[in-house]
PDB file of C-alpha atoms in Angstrom:
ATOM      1  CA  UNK S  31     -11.635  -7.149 101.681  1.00  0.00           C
ATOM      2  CA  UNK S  32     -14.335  -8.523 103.009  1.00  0.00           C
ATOM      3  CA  UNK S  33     -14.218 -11.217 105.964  1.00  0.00           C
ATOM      4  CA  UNK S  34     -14.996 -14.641 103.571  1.00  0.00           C
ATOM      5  CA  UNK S  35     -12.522 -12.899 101.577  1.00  0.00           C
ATOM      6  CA  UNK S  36      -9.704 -13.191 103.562  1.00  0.00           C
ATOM      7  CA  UNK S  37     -10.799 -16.543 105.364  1.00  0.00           C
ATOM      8  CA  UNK S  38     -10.611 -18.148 101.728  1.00  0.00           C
ATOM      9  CA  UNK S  39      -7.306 -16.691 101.563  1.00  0.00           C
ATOM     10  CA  UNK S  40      -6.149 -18.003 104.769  1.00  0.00           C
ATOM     11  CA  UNK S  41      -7.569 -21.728 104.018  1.00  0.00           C
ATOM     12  CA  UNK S  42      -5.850 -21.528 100.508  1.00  0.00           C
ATOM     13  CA  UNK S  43      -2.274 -20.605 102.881  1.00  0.00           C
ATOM     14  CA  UNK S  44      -3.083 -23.609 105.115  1.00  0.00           C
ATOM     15  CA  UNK S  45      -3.752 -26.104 102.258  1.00  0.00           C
ATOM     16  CA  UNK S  46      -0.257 -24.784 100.783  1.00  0.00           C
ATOM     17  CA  UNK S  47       1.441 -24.891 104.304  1.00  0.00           C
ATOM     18  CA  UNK S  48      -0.013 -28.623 105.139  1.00  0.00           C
ATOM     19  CA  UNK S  49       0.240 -29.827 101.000  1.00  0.00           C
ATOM     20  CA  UNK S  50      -3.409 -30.643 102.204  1.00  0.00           C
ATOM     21  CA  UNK S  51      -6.009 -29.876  99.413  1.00  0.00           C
ATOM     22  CA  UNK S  52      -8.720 -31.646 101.345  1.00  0.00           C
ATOM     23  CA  UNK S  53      -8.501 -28.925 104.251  1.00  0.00           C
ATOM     24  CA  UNK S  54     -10.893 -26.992 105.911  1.00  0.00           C
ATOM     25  CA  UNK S  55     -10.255 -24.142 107.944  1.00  0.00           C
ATOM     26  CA  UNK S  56     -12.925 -22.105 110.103  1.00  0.00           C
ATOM     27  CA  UNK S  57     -13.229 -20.032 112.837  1.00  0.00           C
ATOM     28  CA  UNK S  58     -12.382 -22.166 115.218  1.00  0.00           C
ATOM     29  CA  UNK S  59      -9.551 -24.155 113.728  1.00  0.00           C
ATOM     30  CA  UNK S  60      -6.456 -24.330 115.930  1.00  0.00           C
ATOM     31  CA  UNK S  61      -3.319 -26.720 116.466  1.00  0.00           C
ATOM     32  CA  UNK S  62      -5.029 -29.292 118.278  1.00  0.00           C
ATOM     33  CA  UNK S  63      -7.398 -29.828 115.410  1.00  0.00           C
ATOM     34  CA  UNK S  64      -4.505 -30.581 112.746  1.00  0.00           C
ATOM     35  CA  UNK S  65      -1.256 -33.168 113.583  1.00  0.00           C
ATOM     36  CA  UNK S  66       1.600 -31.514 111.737  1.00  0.00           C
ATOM     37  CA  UNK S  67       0.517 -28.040 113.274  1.00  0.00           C
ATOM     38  CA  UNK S  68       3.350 -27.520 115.780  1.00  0.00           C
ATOM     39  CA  UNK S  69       5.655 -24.258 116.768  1.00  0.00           C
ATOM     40  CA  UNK S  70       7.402 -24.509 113.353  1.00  0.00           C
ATOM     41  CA  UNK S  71       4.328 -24.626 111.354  1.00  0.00           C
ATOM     42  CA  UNK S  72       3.172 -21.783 113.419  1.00  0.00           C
ATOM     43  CA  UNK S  73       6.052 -19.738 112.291  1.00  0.00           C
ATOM     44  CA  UNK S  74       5.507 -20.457 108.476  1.00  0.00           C
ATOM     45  CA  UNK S  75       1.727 -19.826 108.385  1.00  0.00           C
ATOM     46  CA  UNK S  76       2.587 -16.305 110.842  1.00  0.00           C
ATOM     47  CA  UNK S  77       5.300 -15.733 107.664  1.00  0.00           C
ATOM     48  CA  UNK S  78       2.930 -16.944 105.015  1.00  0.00           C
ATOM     49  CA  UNK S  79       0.182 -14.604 106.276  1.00  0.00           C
ATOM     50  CA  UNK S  80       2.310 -11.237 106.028  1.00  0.00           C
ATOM     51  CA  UNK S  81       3.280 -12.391 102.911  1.00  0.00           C
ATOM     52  CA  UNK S  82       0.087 -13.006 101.348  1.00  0.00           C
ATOM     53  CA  UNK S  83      -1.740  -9.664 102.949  1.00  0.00           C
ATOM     54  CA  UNK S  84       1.451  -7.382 103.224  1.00  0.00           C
ATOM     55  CA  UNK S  85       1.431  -7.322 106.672  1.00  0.00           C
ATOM     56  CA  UNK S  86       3.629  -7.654 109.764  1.00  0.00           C
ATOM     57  CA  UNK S  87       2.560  -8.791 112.798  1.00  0.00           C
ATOM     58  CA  UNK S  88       4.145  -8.702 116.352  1.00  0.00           C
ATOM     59  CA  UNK S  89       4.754 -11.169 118.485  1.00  0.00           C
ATOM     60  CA  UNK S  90       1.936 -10.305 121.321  1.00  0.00           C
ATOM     61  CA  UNK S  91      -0.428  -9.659 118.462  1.00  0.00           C
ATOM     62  CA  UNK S  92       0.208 -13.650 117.177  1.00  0.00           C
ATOM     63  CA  UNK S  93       1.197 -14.634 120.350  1.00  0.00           C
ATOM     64  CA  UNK S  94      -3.080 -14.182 121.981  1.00  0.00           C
ATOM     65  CA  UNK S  95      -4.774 -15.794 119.241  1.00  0.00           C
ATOM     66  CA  UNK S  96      -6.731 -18.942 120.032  1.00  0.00           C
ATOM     67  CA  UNK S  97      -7.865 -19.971 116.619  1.00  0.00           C
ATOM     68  CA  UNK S  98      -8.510 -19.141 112.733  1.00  0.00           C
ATOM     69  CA  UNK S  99     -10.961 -17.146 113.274  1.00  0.00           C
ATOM     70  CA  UNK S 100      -9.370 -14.588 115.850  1.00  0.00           C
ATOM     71  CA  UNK S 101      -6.341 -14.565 112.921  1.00  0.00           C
ATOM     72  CA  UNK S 102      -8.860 -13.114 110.667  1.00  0.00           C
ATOM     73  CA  UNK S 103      -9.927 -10.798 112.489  1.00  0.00           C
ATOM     74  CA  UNK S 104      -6.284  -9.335 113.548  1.00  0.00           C
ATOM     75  CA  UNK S 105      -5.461  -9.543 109.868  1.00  0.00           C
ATOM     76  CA  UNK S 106      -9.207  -7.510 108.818  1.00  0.00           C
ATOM     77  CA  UNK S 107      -8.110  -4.878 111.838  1.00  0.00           C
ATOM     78  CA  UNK S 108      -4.263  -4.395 110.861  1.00  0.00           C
ATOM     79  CA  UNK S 109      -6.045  -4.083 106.488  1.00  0.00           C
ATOM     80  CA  UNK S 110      -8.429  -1.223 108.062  1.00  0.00           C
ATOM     81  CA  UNK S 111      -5.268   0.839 109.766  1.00  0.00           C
TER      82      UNK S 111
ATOM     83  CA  UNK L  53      32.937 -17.309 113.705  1.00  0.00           C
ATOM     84  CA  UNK L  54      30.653 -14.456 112.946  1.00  0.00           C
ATOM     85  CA  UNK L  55      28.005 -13.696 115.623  1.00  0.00           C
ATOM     86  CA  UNK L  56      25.279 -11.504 114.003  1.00  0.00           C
ATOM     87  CA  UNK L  57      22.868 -10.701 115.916  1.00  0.00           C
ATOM     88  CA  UNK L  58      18.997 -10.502 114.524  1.00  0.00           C
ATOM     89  CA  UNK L  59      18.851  -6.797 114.102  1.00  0.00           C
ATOM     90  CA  UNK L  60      22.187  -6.692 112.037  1.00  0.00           C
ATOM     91  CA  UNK L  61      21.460  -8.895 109.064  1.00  0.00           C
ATOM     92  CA  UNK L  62      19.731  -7.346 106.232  1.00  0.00           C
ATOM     93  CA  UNK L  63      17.895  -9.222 103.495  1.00  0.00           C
ATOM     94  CA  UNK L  64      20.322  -9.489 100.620  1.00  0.00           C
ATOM     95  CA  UNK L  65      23.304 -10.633 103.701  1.00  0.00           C
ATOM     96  CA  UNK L  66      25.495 -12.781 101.969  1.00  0.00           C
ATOM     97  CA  UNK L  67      28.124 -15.454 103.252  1.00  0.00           C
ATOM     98  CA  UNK L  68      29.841 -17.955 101.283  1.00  0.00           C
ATOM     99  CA  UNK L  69      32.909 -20.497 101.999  1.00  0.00           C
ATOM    100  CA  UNK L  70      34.781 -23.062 100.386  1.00  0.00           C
ATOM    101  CA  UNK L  71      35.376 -26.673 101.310  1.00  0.00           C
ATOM    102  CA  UNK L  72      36.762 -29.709  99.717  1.00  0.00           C
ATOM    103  CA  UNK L  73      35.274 -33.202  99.796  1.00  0.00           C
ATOM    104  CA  UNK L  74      38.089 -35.634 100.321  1.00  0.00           C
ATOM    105  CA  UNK L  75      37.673 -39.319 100.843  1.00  0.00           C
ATOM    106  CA  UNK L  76      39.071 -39.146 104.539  1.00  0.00           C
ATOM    107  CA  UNK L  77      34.867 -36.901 105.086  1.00  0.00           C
ATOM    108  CA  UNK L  78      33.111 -39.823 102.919  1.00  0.00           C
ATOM    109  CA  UNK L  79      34.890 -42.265 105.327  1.00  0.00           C
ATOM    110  CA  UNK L  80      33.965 -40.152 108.388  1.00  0.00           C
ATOM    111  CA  UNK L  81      30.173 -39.725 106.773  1.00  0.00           C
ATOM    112  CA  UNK L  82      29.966 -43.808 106.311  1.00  0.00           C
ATOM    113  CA  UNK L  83      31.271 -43.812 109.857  1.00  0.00           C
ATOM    114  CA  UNK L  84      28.886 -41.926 111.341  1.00  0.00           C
ATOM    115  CA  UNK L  85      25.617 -42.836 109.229  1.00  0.00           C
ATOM    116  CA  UNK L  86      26.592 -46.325 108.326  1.00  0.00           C
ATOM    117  CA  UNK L  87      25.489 -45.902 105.026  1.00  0.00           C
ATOM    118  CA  UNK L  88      27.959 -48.065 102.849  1.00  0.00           C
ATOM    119  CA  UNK L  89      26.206 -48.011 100.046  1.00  0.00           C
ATOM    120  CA  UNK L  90      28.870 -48.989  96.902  1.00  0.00           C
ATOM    121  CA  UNK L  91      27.785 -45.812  94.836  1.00  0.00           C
ATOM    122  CA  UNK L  92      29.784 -43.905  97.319  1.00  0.00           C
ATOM    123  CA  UNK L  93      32.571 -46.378  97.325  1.00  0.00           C
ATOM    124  CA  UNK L  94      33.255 -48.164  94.289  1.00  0.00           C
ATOM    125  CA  UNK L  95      34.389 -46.906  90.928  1.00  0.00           C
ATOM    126  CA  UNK L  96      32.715 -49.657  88.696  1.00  0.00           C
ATOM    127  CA  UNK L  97      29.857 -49.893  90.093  1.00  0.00           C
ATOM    128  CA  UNK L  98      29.631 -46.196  89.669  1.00  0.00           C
ATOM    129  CA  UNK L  99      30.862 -45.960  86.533  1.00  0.00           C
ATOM    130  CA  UNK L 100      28.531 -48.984  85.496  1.00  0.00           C
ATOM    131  CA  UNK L 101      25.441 -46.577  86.550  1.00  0.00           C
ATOM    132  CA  UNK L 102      26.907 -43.219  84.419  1.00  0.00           C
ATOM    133  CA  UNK L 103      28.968 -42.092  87.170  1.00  0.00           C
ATOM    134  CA  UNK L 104      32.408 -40.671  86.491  1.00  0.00           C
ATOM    135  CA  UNK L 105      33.562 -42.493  89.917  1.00  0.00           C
ATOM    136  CA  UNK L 106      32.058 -43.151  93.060  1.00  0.00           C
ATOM    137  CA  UNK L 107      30.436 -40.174  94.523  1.00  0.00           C
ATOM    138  CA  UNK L 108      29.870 -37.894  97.423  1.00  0.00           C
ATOM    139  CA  UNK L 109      26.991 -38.762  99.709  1.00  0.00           C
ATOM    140  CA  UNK L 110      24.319 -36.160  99.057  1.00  0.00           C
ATOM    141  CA  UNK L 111      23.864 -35.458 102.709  1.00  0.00           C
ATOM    142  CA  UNK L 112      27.522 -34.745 103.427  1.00  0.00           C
ATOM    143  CA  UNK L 113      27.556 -31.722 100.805  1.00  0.00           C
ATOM    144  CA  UNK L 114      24.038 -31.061 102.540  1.00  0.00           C
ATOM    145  CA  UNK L 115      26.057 -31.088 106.234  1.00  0.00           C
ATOM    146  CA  UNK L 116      28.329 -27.910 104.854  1.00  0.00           C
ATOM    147  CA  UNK L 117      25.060 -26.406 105.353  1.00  0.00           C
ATOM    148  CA  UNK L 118      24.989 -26.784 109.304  1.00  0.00           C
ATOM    149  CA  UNK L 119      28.970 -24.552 108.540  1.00  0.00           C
ATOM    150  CA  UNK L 120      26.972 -21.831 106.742  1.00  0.00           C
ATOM    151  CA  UNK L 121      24.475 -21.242 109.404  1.00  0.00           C
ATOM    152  CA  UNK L 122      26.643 -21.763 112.542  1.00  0.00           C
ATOM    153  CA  UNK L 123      29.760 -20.308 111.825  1.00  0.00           C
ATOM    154  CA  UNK L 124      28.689 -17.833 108.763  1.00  0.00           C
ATOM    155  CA  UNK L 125      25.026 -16.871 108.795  1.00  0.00           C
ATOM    156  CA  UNK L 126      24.274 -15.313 111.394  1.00  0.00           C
ATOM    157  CA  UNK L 127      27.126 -17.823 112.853  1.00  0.00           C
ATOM    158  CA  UNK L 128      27.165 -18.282 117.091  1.00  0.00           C
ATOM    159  CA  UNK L 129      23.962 -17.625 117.746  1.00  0.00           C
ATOM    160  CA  UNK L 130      22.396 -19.739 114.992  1.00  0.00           C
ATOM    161  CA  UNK L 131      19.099 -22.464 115.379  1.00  0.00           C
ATOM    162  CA  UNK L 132      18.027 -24.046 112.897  1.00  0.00           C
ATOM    163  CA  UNK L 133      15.315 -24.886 112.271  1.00  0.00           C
ATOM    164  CA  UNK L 134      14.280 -26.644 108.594  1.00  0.00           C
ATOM    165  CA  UNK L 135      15.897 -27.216 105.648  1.00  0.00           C
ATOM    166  CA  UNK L 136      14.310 -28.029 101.793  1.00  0.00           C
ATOM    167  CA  UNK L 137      17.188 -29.022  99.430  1.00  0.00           C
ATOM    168  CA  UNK L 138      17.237 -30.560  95.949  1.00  0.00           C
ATOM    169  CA  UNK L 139      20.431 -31.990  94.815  1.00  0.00           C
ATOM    170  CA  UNK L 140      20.840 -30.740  90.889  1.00  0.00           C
ATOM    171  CA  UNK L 141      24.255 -32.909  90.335  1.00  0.00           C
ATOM    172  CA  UNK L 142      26.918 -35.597  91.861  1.00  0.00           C
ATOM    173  CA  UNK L 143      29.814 -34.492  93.851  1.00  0.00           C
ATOM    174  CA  UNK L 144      33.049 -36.131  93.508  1.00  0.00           C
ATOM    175  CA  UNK L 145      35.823 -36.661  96.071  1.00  0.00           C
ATOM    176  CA  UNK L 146      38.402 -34.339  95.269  1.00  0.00           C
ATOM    177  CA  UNK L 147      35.811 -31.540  94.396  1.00  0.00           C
ATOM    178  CA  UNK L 148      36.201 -28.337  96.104  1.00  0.00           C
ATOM    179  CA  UNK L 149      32.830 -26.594  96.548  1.00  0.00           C
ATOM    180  CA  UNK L 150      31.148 -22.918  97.167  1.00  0.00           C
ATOM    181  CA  UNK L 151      28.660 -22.750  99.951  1.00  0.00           C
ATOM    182  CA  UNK L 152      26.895 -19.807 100.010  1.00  0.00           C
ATOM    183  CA  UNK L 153      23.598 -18.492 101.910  1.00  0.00           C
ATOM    184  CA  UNK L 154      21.590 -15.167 100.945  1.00  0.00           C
ATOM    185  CA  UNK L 155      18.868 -13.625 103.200  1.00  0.00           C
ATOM    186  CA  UNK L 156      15.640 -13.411 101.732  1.00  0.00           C
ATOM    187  CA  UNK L 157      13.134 -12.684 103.785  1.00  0.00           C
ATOM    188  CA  UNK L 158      13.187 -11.821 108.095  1.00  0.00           C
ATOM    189  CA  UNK L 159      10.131 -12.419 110.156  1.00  0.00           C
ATOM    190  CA  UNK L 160      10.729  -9.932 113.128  1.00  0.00           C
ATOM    191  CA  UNK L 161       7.900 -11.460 115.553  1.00  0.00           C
ATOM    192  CA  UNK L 162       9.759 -14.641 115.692  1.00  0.00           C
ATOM    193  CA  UNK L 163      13.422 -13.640 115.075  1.00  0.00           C
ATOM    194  CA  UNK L 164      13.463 -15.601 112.189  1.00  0.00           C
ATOM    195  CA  UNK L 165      15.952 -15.762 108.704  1.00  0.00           C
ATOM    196  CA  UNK L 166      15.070 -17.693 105.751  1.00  0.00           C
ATOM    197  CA  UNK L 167      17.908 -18.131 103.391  1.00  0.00           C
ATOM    198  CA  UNK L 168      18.312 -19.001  99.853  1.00  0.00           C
ATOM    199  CA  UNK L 169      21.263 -21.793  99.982  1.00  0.00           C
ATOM    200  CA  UNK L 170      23.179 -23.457  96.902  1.00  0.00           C
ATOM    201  CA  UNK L 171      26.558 -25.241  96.639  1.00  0.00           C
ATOM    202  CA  UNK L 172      28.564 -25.113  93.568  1.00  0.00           C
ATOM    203  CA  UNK L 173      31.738 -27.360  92.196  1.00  0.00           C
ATOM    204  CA  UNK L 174      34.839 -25.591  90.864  1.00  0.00           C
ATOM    205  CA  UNK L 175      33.111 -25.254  87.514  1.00  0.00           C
ATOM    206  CA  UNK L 176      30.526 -23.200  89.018  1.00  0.00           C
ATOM    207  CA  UNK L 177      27.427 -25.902  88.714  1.00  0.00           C
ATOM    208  CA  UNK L 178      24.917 -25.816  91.181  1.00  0.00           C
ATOM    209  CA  UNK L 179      24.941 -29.450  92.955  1.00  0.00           C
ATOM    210  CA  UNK L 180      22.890 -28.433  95.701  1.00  0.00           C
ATOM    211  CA  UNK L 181      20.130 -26.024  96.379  1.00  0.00           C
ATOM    212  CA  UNK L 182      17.453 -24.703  98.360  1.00  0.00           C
ATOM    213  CA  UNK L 183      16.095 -22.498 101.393  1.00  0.00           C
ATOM    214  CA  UNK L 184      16.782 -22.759 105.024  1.00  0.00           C
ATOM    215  CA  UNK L 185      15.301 -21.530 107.714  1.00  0.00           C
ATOM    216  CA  UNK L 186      17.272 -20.209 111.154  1.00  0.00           C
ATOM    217  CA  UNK L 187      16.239 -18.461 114.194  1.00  0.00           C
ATOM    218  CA  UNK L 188      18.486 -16.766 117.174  1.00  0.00           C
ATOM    219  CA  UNK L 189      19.555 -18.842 120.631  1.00  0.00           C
ATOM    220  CA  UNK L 190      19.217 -16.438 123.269  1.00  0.00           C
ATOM    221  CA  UNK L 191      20.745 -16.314 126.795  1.00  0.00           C
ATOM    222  CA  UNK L 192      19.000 -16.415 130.294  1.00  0.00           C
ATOM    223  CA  UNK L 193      17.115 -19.499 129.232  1.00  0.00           C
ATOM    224  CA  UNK L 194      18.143 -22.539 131.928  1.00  0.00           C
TER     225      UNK L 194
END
């Protein structure tokens, strides 16, 4: 999977998360740059994400990332393991 | 009360318990939300909208819910932390209900359950369902 790949992916999980069609996510997307994204949100996209690429993450992995684009990168590392 | 801890419930973990709505909870519900609504207190102006009688407040067969995860599922150490419901059909006073909660999926980074939840009368309809979401309370914080 290639990089675009999985950041279309991820921007298809926040527009489901957020019931926001009109969003767009890049690299350096993070909380402060979208109101309802609080500690609970962060839980459901973290979920959302293992779902959708059959992973599992930990919680120092999830807990170090800034933004999007540092969550596609974990996710490309953990899909080349 | 059960007190599961994170690493003992399973997906699949099932608890269910019954309750009965009696008009002595509507009163304490319309007490305590002040919602006094006549759909949830009079008979003909129920029955004038297809009602059998006046019915149960939706959100009181929705509180059994806070039961399921505090005492049941996983029980004392329970937080919750969303709820999504629909309610499929009315309750009425006198009903007894089945309030049940399955695991179906565990996030181990955040110690998190989600749970498939529904509430059924005594002739086995659904009249509430939905998912819920509940993590762990854990000691040595404050």
């Amino acid at each position: 999977m290639t990089r675009e790949e999985v950041m279309e992916r991820i921007n298809r999980i926040f527009r489901d998360n957020f019931d926001d069609e009109s969003l767009v996510i890049v690299d350096e997307t993070n909380a402060e740059d979208i109101e309802d994204w609080d500690s609970l949100e962060h839980i459901n996209l973290v979920m959302a994400m293992e779902k959708d690429f059959g992973l599992k993450f930990n919680l120092k992995e999830v807990g170090e990332l800034k933004n999007v684009g540092e969550m596609a990168d974990l996710i490309l590392r953990k899909l080349s393991v | 009360m059960n007190a599961y801890t994170y690493e003992e419930i399973e997906i699949g973990h099932t608890e269910t318990f019954e309750v009965t709505v009696t008009e002595e909870s509507l009163d304490a519900f319309r007490g305590i939300t002040g919602d006094v609504n006549p759909l949830h207190r009079d008979d003909e102006f129920a029955k004038a909208r297809g009602m059998k009688g006046h019915v149960a407040f939706g959100l009181l067969t929705a509180s059994y819910l806070s039961a399921l995860a505090g005492v049941y599922l996983p029980g004392k150490r329970s937080l919750v932390q969303s709820l999504e419901i629909k309610f499929a059909s009315p309750v009425y006073p006198g009903d007894t209900l089945t309030v049940s909660g399955e695991v179906t999926e565990k996030n181990d980074a955040y110690r998190v359950l989600r749970l498939k939840v529904a509430v059924r009368n005594g002739k086995g309809e659904k009249v509430l369902r939905g998912t819920m979401q509940i993590g762990f309370t854990e000691e040595g914080h404050g």
